Backbone as CSV, one residue per row, in Angstrom:
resi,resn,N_x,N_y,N_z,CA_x,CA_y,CA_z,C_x,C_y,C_z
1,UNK,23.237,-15.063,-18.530,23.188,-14.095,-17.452,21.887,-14.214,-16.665
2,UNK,21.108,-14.273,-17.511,19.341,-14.195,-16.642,19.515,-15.550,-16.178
3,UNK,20.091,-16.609,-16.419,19.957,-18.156,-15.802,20.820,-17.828,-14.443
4,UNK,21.837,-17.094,-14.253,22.975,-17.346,-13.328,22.259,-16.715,-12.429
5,UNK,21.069,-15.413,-12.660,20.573,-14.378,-11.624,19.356,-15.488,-11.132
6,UNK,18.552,-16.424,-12.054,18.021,-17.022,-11.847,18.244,-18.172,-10.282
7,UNK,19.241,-18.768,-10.750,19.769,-19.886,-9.927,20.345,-18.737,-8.354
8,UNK,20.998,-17.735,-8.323,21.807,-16.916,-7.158,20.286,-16.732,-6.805
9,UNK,19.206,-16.254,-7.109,17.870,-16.074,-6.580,17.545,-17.623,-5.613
10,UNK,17.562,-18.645,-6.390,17.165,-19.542,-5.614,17.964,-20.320,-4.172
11,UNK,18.972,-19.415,-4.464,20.091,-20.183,-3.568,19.427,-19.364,-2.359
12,UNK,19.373,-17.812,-2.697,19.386,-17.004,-1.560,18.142,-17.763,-0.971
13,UNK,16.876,-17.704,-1.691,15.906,-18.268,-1.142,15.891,-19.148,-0.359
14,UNK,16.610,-20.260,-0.591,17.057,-21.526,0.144,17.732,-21.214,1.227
15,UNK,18.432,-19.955,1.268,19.216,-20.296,2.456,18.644,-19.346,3.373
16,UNK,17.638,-18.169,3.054,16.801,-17.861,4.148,16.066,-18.432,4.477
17,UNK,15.437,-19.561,3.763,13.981,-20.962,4.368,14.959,-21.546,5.613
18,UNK,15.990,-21.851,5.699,17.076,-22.791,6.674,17.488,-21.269,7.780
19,UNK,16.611,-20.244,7.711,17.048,-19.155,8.625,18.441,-18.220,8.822
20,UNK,18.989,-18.623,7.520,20.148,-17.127,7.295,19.936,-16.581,6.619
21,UNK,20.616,-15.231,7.076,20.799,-13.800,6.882,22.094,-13.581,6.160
22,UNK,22.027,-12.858,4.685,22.896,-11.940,4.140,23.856,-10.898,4.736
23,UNK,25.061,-10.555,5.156,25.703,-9.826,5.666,26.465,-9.451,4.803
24,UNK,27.298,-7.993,4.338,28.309,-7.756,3.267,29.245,-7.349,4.708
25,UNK,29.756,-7.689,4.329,31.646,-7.532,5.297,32.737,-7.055,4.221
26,UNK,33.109,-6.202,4.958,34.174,-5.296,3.898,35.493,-5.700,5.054
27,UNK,36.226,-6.620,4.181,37.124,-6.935,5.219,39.172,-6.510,4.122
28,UNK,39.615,-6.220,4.819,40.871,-5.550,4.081,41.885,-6.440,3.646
29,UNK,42.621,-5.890,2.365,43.269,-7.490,1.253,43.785,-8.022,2.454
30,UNK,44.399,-7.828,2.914,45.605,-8.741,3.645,44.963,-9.676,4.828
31,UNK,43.428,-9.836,4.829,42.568,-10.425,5.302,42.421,-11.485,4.891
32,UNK,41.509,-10.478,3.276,41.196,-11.371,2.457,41.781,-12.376,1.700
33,UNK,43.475,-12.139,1.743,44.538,-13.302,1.436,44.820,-14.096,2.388
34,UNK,44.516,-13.841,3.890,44.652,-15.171,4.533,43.755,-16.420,4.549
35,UNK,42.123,-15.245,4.333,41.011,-16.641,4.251,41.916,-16.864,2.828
36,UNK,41.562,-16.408,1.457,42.125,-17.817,0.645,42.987,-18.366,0.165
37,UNK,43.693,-17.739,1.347,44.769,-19.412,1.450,44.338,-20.291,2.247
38,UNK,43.683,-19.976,3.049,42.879,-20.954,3.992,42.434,-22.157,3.100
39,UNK,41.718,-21.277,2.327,40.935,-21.795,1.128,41.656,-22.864,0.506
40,UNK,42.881,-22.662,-0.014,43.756,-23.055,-1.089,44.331,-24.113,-0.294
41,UNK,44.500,-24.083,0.801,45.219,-25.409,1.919,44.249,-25.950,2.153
42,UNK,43.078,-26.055,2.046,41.877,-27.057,2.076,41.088,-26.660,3.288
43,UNK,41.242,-25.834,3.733,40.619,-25.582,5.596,39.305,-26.028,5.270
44,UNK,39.303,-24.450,4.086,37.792,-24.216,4.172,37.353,-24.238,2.752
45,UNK,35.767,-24.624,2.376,35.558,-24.458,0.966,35.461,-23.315,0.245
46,UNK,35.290,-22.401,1.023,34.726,-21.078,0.457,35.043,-19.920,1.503
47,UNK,35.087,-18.258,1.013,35.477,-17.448,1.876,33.741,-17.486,2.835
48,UNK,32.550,-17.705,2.367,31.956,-17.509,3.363,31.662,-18.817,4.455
49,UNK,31.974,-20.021,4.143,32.545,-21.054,5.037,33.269,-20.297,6.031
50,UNK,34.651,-19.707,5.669,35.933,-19.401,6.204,34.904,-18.306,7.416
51,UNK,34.741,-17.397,6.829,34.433,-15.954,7.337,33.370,-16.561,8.279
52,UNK,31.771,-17.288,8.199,31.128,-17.847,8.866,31.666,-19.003,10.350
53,UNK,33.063,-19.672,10.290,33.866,-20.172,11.243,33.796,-18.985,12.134
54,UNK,34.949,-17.743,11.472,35.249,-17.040,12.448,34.572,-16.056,13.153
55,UNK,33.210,-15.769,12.371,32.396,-15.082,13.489,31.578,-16.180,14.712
56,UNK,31.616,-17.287,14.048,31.070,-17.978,15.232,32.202,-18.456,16.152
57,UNK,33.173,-18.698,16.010,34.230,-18.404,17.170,34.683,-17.413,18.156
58,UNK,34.647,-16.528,17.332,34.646,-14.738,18.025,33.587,-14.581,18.984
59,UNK,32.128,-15.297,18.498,30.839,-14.878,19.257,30.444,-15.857,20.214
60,UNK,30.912,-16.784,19.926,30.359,-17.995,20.826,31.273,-18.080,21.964
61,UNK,32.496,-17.984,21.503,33.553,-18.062,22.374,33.497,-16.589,23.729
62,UNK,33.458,-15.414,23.078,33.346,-14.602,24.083,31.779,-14.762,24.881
63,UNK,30.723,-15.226,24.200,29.629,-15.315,25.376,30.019,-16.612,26.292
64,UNK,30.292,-17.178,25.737,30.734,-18.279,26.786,31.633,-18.176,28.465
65,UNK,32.661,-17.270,27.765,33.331,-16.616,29.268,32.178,-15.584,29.894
């Protein structure tokens, strides 16, 4: 247990040095069963892969128009 909190510590670390931010998203089952199937058909590796696509589509796409 203290190794697994160990290693999730270093990840986070790592991935705020590369400049991201933690977000919790409460998103509803029938959501959360489409990312993983997404998942499960190979789209994406992971729900925050998946979930990280679609806010940058949503955001990029509407500043763009």
């Amino acid at each position: 247990m203290a190794g697994d909190q160990r290693r999730q510590a270093r990840r986070r670390s790592a991935l705020r040095e590369k400049g991201m931010t933690q977000q919790n998203v409460w998103v509803p089952a029938e959501l959360r069963d489409l990312i993983d199937k997404s998942i499960a058909d190979g789209r994406f590796s992971n729900r925050s892969e998946a979930i990280s696509w679609a806010l940058q589509k949503a955001f990029k796409e509407a500043n763009a128009a």
